[in-house]
Amino acid sequence: MNTQKFPLGNATFENYVGLNEGYSEIAYQMSSHVLTLGYASMFAALIYFVLTMKKVAPKYRMSNVLSVVVMVSAALLLYVQSMNWTGAFAFDLERGRYFLSEGTDLFNNGYRYLNWLIDVPMLLFQILFVVSLTSSKFSSVRNQFWFSGILMIVTGYVGQYYEVTNPAAWLIWGAISTVFFFHILWVMKAKVINEGLEGLSVEAQKTLKSIWILFVVSWFLYPLAYAMPLIESGEIGVVARHFTYTVADITSKIVYGVLLGILTGQMSRDDGFKDPEEV
């Protein structure tokens, strides 16, 4: 392979766009704003999960605790990701576009993968502290979530470095990551959702089914963002990737946590628990 074609080495395609064609004002600012929305949403949700912790029975509060952990890690690492974007590119007055800056760090989606390495196990474990498994062992499901969750992130992390220099390797690593992704979906549906529905009130069952739908839709956004260079390799693809990742993060972490809170509230009331503020 002629390495002269790849002066930035195994950098992600965001950097090659910034090196060659640059970013228009609207593309650069939309990316900057959506990245800011990502970490700002996590900070706001952090306050929400802290304030609502005592509205559910004590045995369900671990769900809120894990949401707090997820919000802190996501907010901090997504903030670094946002600063990485604004630091990697600078406006060129002569050409009227934003180009890759000299002497600064390249833009790197690795910060997202570091965040997911923390958050994915927490998000998967979180629901196990809410629903009751009737047939499967807690430790078995937890270990399967941990094993596939970690390997899904690690293999995706490795693959992203080849999206420009070696598309075949990029797709192979992405396919390996997807195998673990589908295993997570299977465990979640077959062992957690299906077993968790047993014994719940009709109202709580509807909420748990909504959580499953949200889980599937939001988690499928991640492979879509990973594959974005196949769909559009210019600045539109970069903006679309940032938008897709941010929507995925907000729905899979914040909205997921809120729905789990609604579910634990319903289950708490069914158990006879009363909100201290309503007594």
Short mmCIF file of N, CA and C in Angstrom, two decimals, residues 5-153:
data_model
loop_
_atom_site.label_atom_id
_atom_site.label_comp_id
_atom_site.label_asym_id
_atom_site.label_seq_id
_atom_site.Cartn_x
_atom_site.Cartn_y
_atom_site.Cartn_z
N LYS A 5 -0.48 8.10 0.29
CA LYS A 5 -1.91 8.40 0.21
C LYS A 5 -2.48 8.71 1.59
N PHE A 6 -1.76 8.29 2.63
CA PHE A 6 -2.29 8.41 3.99
C PHE A 6 -1.32 9.17 4.89
N PRO A 7 -1.17 10.48 4.67
CA PRO A 7 -0.21 11.26 5.46
C PRO A 7 -0.51 11.30 6.95
N LEU A 8 -1.76 11.04 7.33
CA LEU A 8 -2.14 11.08 8.74
C LEU A 8 -2.14 9.70 9.39
N GLY A 9 -1.72 8.69 8.63
CA GLY A 9 -1.70 7.33 9.18
C GLY A 9 -3.10 6.84 9.48
N ASN A 10 -3.26 6.12 10.59
CA ASN A 10 -4.55 5.52 10.94
C ASN A 10 -5.48 6.48 11.67
N ALA A 11 -5.57 7.70 11.15
CA ALA A 11 -6.50 8.66 11.73
C ALA A 11 -7.90 8.42 11.17
N THR A 12 -8.92 8.83 11.90
CA THR A 12 -10.29 8.65 11.45
C THR A 12 -10.60 9.62 10.30
N PHE A 13 -11.69 9.34 9.59
CA PHE A 13 -11.97 10.10 8.37
C PHE A 13 -12.29 11.56 8.64
N GLU A 14 -12.68 11.90 9.89
CA GLU A 14 -12.91 13.30 10.22
C GLU A 14 -11.65 14.14 9.96
N ASN A 15 -10.48 13.57 10.26
CA ASN A 15 -9.23 14.30 10.06
C ASN A 15 -8.87 14.43 8.59
N TYR A 16 -9.15 13.41 7.80
CA TYR A 16 -8.85 13.49 6.37
C TYR A 16 -9.74 14.49 5.67
N VAL A 17 -10.98 14.61 6.10
CA VAL A 17 -11.85 15.64 5.56
C VAL A 17 -11.29 17.01 5.93
N GLY A 18 -10.85 17.15 7.17
CA GLY A 18 -10.26 18.40 7.62
C GLY A 18 -8.94 18.73 6.95
N LEU A 19 -8.22 17.72 6.51
CA LEU A 19 -6.95 17.92 5.82
C LEU A 19 -7.15 18.31 4.36
N ASN A 20 -8.06 17.66 3.68
CA ASN A 20 -8.21 17.82 2.23
C ASN A 20 -9.23 18.88 1.83
N GLU A 21 -10.48 18.70 2.17
CA GLU A 21 -11.52 19.64 1.73
C GLU A 21 -11.90 20.65 2.79
N GLY A 22 -11.62 20.35 4.05
CA GLY A 22 -11.97 21.25 5.13
C GLY A 22 -13.47 21.25 5.41
N TYR A 23 -13.87 22.06 6.40
CA TYR A 23 -15.27 22.12 6.81
C TYR A 23 -15.83 23.52 6.58
N SER A 24 -17.04 23.57 6.05
CA SER A 24 -17.73 24.84 5.94
C SER A 24 -18.09 25.33 7.34
N GLU A 25 -18.46 26.59 7.44
CA GLU A 25 -18.83 27.15 8.75
C GLU A 25 -19.99 26.37 9.36
N ILE A 26 -21.00 26.07 8.56
CA ILE A 26 -22.18 25.39 9.10
C ILE A 26 -21.86 23.97 9.54
N ALA A 27 -21.01 23.25 8.78
CA ALA A 27 -20.67 21.87 9.15
C ALA A 27 -19.83 21.85 10.42
N TYR A 28 -18.87 22.77 10.52
CA TYR A 28 -18.02 22.82 11.71
C TYR A 28 -18.83 23.17 12.95
N GLN A 29 -19.68 24.20 12.84
CA GLN A 29 -20.45 24.64 13.99
C GLN A 29 -21.52 23.63 14.39
N MET A 30 -22.15 22.97 13.42
CA MET A 30 -23.14 21.95 13.76
C MET A 30 -22.49 20.82 14.54
N SER A 31 -21.30 20.41 14.11
CA SER A 31 -20.58 19.37 14.84
C SER A 31 -20.23 19.83 16.24
N SER A 32 -19.73 21.05 16.34
CA SER A 32 -19.35 21.59 17.65
C SER A 32 -20.56 21.67 18.58
N HIS A 33 -21.69 22.12 18.04
CA HIS A 33 -22.88 22.30 18.88
C HIS A 33 -23.47 20.96 19.31
N VAL A 34 -23.49 19.99 18.40
CA VAL A 34 -24.07 18.70 18.78
C VAL A 34 -23.18 17.97 19.78
N LEU A 35 -21.87 18.16 19.69
CA LEU A 35 -20.96 17.58 20.68
C LEU A 35 -21.16 18.25 22.04
N THR A 36 -21.40 19.55 22.03
CA THR A 36 -21.69 20.26 23.28
C THR A 36 -23.00 19.77 23.89
N LEU A 37 -24.01 19.56 23.03
CA LEU A 37 -25.29 19.04 23.50
C LEU A 37 -25.11 17.70 24.21
N GLY A 38 -24.19 16.89 23.71
CA GLY A 38 -23.96 15.57 24.30
C GLY A 38 -23.57 15.66 25.76
N TYR A 39 -22.50 16.42 26.06
CA TYR A 39 -22.05 16.44 27.46
C TYR A 39 -22.95 17.30 28.34
N ALA A 40 -23.56 18.35 27.76
CA ALA A 40 -24.47 19.18 28.56
C ALA A 40 -25.69 18.38 29.01
N SER A 41 -26.18 17.51 28.13
CA SER A 41 -27.33 16.67 28.47
C SER A 41 -27.00 15.73 29.62
N MET A 42 -25.78 15.20 29.60
CA MET A 42 -25.37 14.27 30.66
C MET A 42 -25.27 14.98 32.00
N PHE A 43 -24.76 16.20 32.01
CA PHE A 43 -24.67 16.95 33.26
C PHE A 43 -26.07 17.25 33.81
N ALA A 44 -27.00 17.62 32.91
CA ALA A 44 -28.37 17.91 33.35
C ALA A 44 -29.05 16.65 33.89
N ALA A 45 -28.86 15.53 33.19
CA ALA A 45 -29.48 14.28 33.62
C ALA A 45 -28.89 13.80 34.94
N LEU A 46 -27.62 14.09 35.18
CA LEU A 46 -26.98 13.73 36.45
C LEU A 46 -27.76 14.31 37.62
N ILE A 47 -28.15 15.58 37.52
CA ILE A 47 -28.93 16.22 38.58
C ILE A 47 -30.28 15.54 38.74
N TYR A 48 -30.91 15.21 37.62
CA TYR A 48 -32.21 14.55 37.66
C TYR A 48 -32.14 13.22 38.40
N PHE A 49 -31.15 12.39 38.07
CA PHE A 49 -31.07 11.07 38.68
C PHE A 49 -30.74 11.15 40.17
N VAL A 50 -29.99 12.16 40.56
CA VAL A 50 -29.70 12.34 41.99
C VAL A 50 -30.97 12.74 42.74
N LEU A 51 -31.72 13.67 42.17
CA LEU A 51 -32.91 14.20 42.84
C LEU A 51 -34.05 13.20 42.91
N THR A 52 -34.10 12.26 41.99
CA THR A 52 -35.22 11.30 41.97
C THR A 52 -34.88 9.98 42.66
N MET A 53 -33.72 9.88 43.23
CA MET A 53 -33.26 8.62 43.81
C MET A 53 -34.18 8.11 44.92
N LYS A 54 -34.68 9.00 45.76
CA LYS A 54 -35.48 8.58 46.91
C LYS A 54 -36.97 8.42 46.59
N LYS A 55 -37.33 8.58 45.33
CA LYS A 55 -38.72 8.41 44.93
C LYS A 55 -39.09 6.96 44.67
N VAL A 56 -38.11 6.07 44.78
CA VAL A 56 -38.38 4.64 44.58
C VAL A 56 -37.94 3.87 45.81
N ALA A 57 -38.42 2.65 45.93
CA ALA A 57 -38.07 1.82 47.09
C ALA A 57 -36.56 1.58 47.14
N PRO A 58 -35.99 1.47 48.34
CA PRO A 58 -34.54 1.31 48.49
C PRO A 58 -33.94 0.18 47.66
N LYS A 59 -34.66 -0.91 47.47
CA LYS A 59 -34.08 -2.05 46.76
C LYS A 59 -33.89 -1.76 45.27
N TYR A 60 -34.51 -0.69 44.75
CA TYR A 60 -34.37 -0.35 43.34
C TYR A 60 -33.43 0.83 43.10
N ARG A 61 -32.90 1.41 44.16
CA ARG A 61 -32.14 2.65 44.02
C ARG A 61 -30.78 2.46 43.34
N MET A 62 -30.32 1.22 43.28
CA MET A 62 -29.07 0.97 42.59
C MET A 62 -29.16 1.38 41.12
N SER A 63 -30.37 1.32 40.56
CA SER A 63 -30.57 1.76 39.18
C SER A 63 -30.21 3.23 39.03
N ASN A 64 -30.67 4.06 39.97
CA ASN A 64 -30.31 5.48 39.94
C ASN A 64 -28.83 5.70 40.17
N VAL A 65 -28.26 4.92 41.08
CA VAL A 65 -26.83 5.05 41.36
C VAL A 65 -26.01 4.80 40.10
N LEU A 66 -26.37 3.73 39.38
CA LEU A 66 -25.64 3.41 38.15
C LEU A 66 -25.88 4.47 37.08
N SER A 67 -27.07 5.05 37.04
CA SER A 67 -27.32 6.15 36.10
C SER A 67 -26.43 7.35 36.42
N VAL A 68 -26.22 7.61 37.69
CA VAL A 68 -25.34 8.70 38.10
C VAL A 68 -23.91 8.42 37.65
N VAL A 69 -23.45 7.20 37.83
CA VAL A 69 -22.10 6.83 37.39
C VAL A 69 -21.96 7.02 35.89
N VAL A 70 -22.97 6.57 35.15
CA VAL A 70 -22.95 6.70 33.69
C VAL A 70 -22.93 8.17 33.28
N MET A 71 -23.73 9.00 33.93
CA MET A 71 -23.79 10.42 33.58
C MET A 71 -22.45 11.12 33.84
N VAL A 72 -21.82 10.81 34.95
CA VAL A 72 -20.53 11.45 35.28
C VAL A 72 -19.47 11.08 34.25
N SER A 73 -19.33 9.79 33.97
CA SER A 73 -18.30 9.35 33.02
C SER A 73 -18.58 9.88 31.63
N ALA A 74 -19.86 9.85 31.21
CA ALA A 74 -20.22 10.32 29.87
C ALA A 74 -20.00 11.82 29.74
N ALA A 75 -20.42 12.58 30.74
CA ALA A 75 -20.28 14.03 30.68
C ALA A 75 -18.81 14.44 30.58
N LEU A 76 -17.97 13.83 31.38
CA LEU A 76 -16.55 14.21 31.39
C LEU A 76 -15.84 13.83 30.09
N LEU A 77 -16.06 12.60 29.62
CA LEU A 77 -15.37 12.16 28.41
C LEU A 77 -15.94 12.81 27.16
N LEU A 78 -17.24 13.08 27.13
CA LEU A 78 -17.80 13.78 25.98
C LEU A 78 -17.39 15.24 25.96
N TYR A 79 -17.13 15.80 27.14
CA TYR A 79 -16.58 17.16 27.19
C TYR A 79 -15.18 17.19 26.57
N VAL A 80 -14.37 16.19 26.91
CA VAL A 80 -13.03 16.10 26.31
C VAL A 80 -13.13 15.92 24.80
N GLN A 81 -14.10 15.10 24.36
CA GLN A 81 -14.32 14.88 22.93
C GLN A 81 -14.67 16.20 22.24
N SER A 82 -15.52 17.00 22.86
CA SER A 82 -15.90 18.29 22.29
C SER A 82 -14.71 19.24 22.19
N MET A 83 -13.89 19.28 23.24
CA MET A 83 -12.69 20.13 23.22
C MET A 83 -11.69 19.63 22.18
N ASN A 84 -11.64 18.33 21.99
CA ASN A 84 -10.77 17.74 20.98
C ASN A 84 -11.16 18.23 19.58
N TRP A 85 -12.46 18.33 19.33
CA TRP A 85 -12.94 18.80 18.03
C TRP A 85 -12.53 20.25 17.77
N THR A 86 -12.81 21.13 18.74
CA THR A 86 -12.49 22.56 18.55
C THR A 86 -10.99 22.81 18.51
N GLY A 87 -10.21 21.93 19.14
CA GLY A 87 -8.76 22.11 19.13
C GLY A 87 -8.08 21.57 17.89
N ALA A 88 -8.72 20.63 17.21
CA ALA A 88 -8.09 19.97 16.06
C ALA A 88 -8.18 20.77 14.77
N PHE A 89 -9.17 21.69 14.68
CA PHE A 89 -9.39 22.41 13.43
C PHE A 89 -9.40 23.91 13.67
N ALA A 90 -8.92 24.65 12.68
CA ALA A 90 -8.87 26.11 12.79
C ALA A 90 -9.37 26.73 11.49
N PHE A 91 -9.92 27.93 11.59
CA PHE A 91 -10.48 28.61 10.43
C PHE A 91 -9.38 29.23 9.59
N ASP A 92 -9.43 28.99 8.28
CA ASP A 92 -8.48 29.56 7.31
C ASP A 92 -9.16 30.72 6.61
N LEU A 93 -8.68 31.95 6.85
CA LEU A 93 -9.31 33.13 6.29
C LEU A 93 -9.26 33.15 4.77
N GLU A 94 -8.16 32.69 4.18
CA GLU A 94 -8.02 32.74 2.73
C GLU A 94 -8.99 31.80 2.03
N ARG A 95 -9.16 30.62 2.60
CA ARG A 95 -10.03 29.63 1.96
C ARG A 95 -11.45 29.63 2.53
N GLY A 96 -11.66 30.30 3.64
CA GLY A 96 -13.00 30.43 4.21
C GLY A 96 -13.57 29.14 4.75
N ARG A 97 -12.69 28.23 5.20
CA ARG A 97 -13.14 26.94 5.74
C ARG A 97 -12.25 26.55 6.91
N TYR A 98 -12.71 25.57 7.67
CA TYR A 98 -11.94 25.06 8.79
C TYR A 98 -11.09 23.88 8.32
N PHE A 99 -9.79 23.95 8.63
CA PHE A 99 -8.87 22.88 8.23
C PHE A 99 -8.12 22.35 9.46
N LEU A 100 -7.53 21.18 9.28
CA LEU A 100 -6.77 20.56 10.36
C LEU A 100 -5.64 21.48 10.81
N SER A 101 -5.54 21.68 12.10
CA SER A 101 -4.51 22.57 12.64
C SER A 101 -3.17 21.86 12.72
N GLU A 102 -2.11 22.62 12.59
CA GLU A 102 -0.77 22.06 12.74
C GLU A 102 -0.35 22.13 14.20
N GLY A 103 0.35 21.09 14.64
CA GLY A 103 0.90 21.09 15.99
C GLY A 103 -0.11 20.79 17.08
N THR A 104 -1.29 20.30 16.71
CA THR A 104 -2.29 19.94 17.72
C THR A 104 -2.66 18.47 17.56
N ASP A 105 -3.35 17.94 18.56
CA ASP A 105 -3.81 16.55 18.47
C ASP A 105 -4.85 16.40 17.37
N LEU A 106 -4.80 15.25 16.69
CA LEU A 106 -5.83 14.94 15.71
C LEU A 106 -7.14 14.67 16.44
N PHE A 107 -8.24 14.84 15.72
CA PHE A 107 -9.53 14.47 16.30
C PHE A 107 -9.58 12.95 16.44
N ASN A 108 -10.11 12.49 17.58
CA ASN A 108 -10.06 11.05 17.86
C ASN A 108 -11.37 10.59 18.50
N ASN A 109 -12.05 9.66 17.84
CA ASN A 109 -13.26 9.09 18.42
C ASN A 109 -12.96 8.11 19.56
N GLY A 110 -11.69 7.90 19.84
CA GLY A 110 -11.33 6.99 20.91
C GLY A 110 -11.89 7.39 22.26
N TYR A 111 -12.12 8.69 22.46
CA TYR A 111 -12.71 9.14 23.72
C TYR A 111 -14.10 8.53 23.92
N ARG A 112 -14.85 8.40 22.84
CA ARG A 112 -16.16 7.78 22.94
C ARG A 112 -16.03 6.32 23.37
N TYR A 113 -15.06 5.62 22.80
CA TYR A 113 -14.89 4.21 23.14
C TYR A 113 -14.46 4.05 24.59
N LEU A 114 -13.63 4.96 25.09
CA LEU A 114 -13.26 4.92 26.51
C LEU A 114 -14.50 5.11 27.38
N ASN A 115 -15.37 6.04 26.96
CA ASN A 115 -16.62 6.26 27.69
C ASN A 115 -17.49 5.00 27.66
N TRP A 116 -17.63 4.39 26.50
CA TRP A 116 -18.47 3.19 26.39
C TRP A 116 -17.89 2.03 27.18
N LEU A 117 -16.56 1.98 27.29
CA LEU A 117 -15.93 0.91 28.06
C LEU A 117 -16.39 0.95 29.52
N ILE A 118 -16.66 2.15 30.00
CA ILE A 118 -17.18 2.32 31.36
C ILE A 118 -18.69 2.13 31.38
N ASP A 119 -19.36 2.77 30.43
CA ASP A 119 -20.83 2.88 30.50
C ASP A 119 -21.58 1.63 30.07
N VAL A 120 -21.08 0.92 29.05
CA VAL A 120 -21.83 -0.24 28.55
C VAL A 120 -22.07 -1.28 29.64
N PRO A 121 -21.03 -1.70 30.40
CA PRO A 121 -21.32 -2.66 31.48
C PRO A 121 -22.31 -2.09 32.51
N MET A 122 -22.18 -0.80 32.84
CA MET A 122 -23.09 -0.20 33.81
C MET A 122 -24.52 -0.21 33.31
N LEU A 123 -24.73 0.14 32.03
CA LEU A 123 -26.07 0.17 31.46
C LEU A 123 -26.69 -1.22 31.42
N LEU A 124 -25.87 -2.22 31.13
CA LEU A 124 -26.37 -3.59 31.06
C LEU A 124 -26.65 -4.15 32.45
N PHE A 125 -25.78 -3.85 33.41
CA PHE A 125 -25.99 -4.32 34.78
C PHE A 125 -27.19 -3.63 35.43
N GLN A 126 -27.45 -2.38 35.01
CA GLN A 126 -28.46 -1.55 35.65
C GLN A 126 -29.83 -2.22 35.68
N ILE A 127 -30.23 -2.78 34.56
CA ILE A 127 -31.57 -3.39 34.50
C ILE A 127 -31.66 -4.66 35.35
N LEU A 128 -30.51 -5.28 35.61
CA LEU A 128 -30.50 -6.49 36.44
C LEU A 128 -30.84 -6.19 37.89
N PHE A 129 -30.69 -4.94 38.30
CA PHE A 129 -31.04 -4.54 39.66
C PHE A 129 -32.50 -4.11 39.76
N VAL A 130 -33.21 -4.20 38.63
CA VAL A 130 -34.62 -3.80 38.60
C VAL A 130 -35.54 -5.00 38.42
N VAL A 131 -35.29 -5.78 37.37
CA VAL A 131 -36.18 -6.91 37.08
C VAL A 131 -35.71 -8.16 37.83
N SER A 132 -36.60 -9.12 37.93
CA SER A 132 -36.28 -10.39 38.58
C SER A 132 -36.12 -11.48 37.52
N LEU A 133 -35.00 -12.19 37.57
CA LEU A 133 -34.78 -13.31 36.65
C LEU A 133 -35.40 -14.56 37.26
N THR A 134 -36.29 -15.19 36.51
CA THR A 134 -37.01 -16.35 37.05
C THR A 134 -36.31 -17.67 36.78
N SER A 135 -35.54 -17.75 35.70
CA SER A 135 -34.87 -19.00 35.34
C SER A 135 -33.36 -18.87 35.28
N SER A 136 -32.87 -17.76 34.76
CA SER A 136 -31.44 -17.56 34.59
C SER A 136 -30.79 -17.09 35.89
N LYS A 137 -29.51 -17.40 36.03
CA LYS A 137 -28.75 -16.95 37.20
C LYS A 137 -28.25 -15.52 36.97
N PHE A 138 -28.36 -14.70 38.00
CA PHE A 138 -27.90 -13.32 37.93
C PHE A 138 -26.44 -13.26 37.50
N SER A 139 -25.59 -14.08 38.12
CA SER A 139 -24.16 -14.05 37.82
C SER A 139 -23.86 -14.44 36.38
N SER A 140 -24.63 -15.40 35.85
CA SER A 140 -24.42 -15.84 34.47
C SER A 140 -24.75 -14.73 33.47
N VAL A 141 -25.91 -14.09 33.67
CA VAL A 141 -26.31 -13.00 32.78
C VAL A 141 -25.34 -11.83 32.91
N ARG A 142 -24.96 -11.50 34.13
CA ARG A 142 -24.01 -10.41 34.36
C ARG A 142 -22.70 -10.67 33.65
N ASN A 143 -22.17 -11.89 33.75
CA ASN A 143 -20.89 -12.22 33.13
C ASN A 143 -20.98 -12.19 31.60
N GLN A 144 -22.12 -12.65 31.07
CA GLN A 144 -22.29 -12.59 29.61
C GLN A 144 -22.35 -11.15 29.13
N PHE A 145 -23.04 -10.30 29.87
CA PHE A 145 -23.10 -8.88 29.53
C PHE A 145 -21.70 -8.27 29.59
N TRP A 146 -20.97 -8.57 30.64
CA TRP A 146 -19.63 -8.00 30.81
C TRP A 146 -18.71 -8.48 29.69
N PHE A 147 -18.71 -9.77 29.41
CA PHE A 147 -17.82 -10.35 28.39
C PHE A 147 -18.11 -9.76 27.01
N SER A 148 -19.36 -9.83 26.56
CA SER A 148 -19.69 -9.34 25.23
C SER A 148 -19.63 -7.82 25.14
N GLY A 149 -20.01 -7.14 26.22
CA GLY A 149 -19.96 -5.69 26.21
C GLY A 149 -18.54 -5.16 26.03
N ILE A 150 -17.61 -5.71 26.80
CA ILE A 150 -16.22 -5.27 26.72
C ILE A 150 -15.62 -5.60 25.36
N LEU A 151 -15.84 -6.82 24.89
CA LEU A 151 -15.26 -7.20 23.60
C LEU A 151 -15.89 -6.45 22.43
N MET A 152 -17.17 -6.12 22.53
CA MET A 152 -17.81 -5.32 21.50
C MET A 152 -17.13 -3.96 21.37
N ILE A 153 -16.83 -3.34 22.51
CA ILE A 153 -16.21 -2.02 22.50
C ILE A 153 -14.75 -2.10 22.04
#
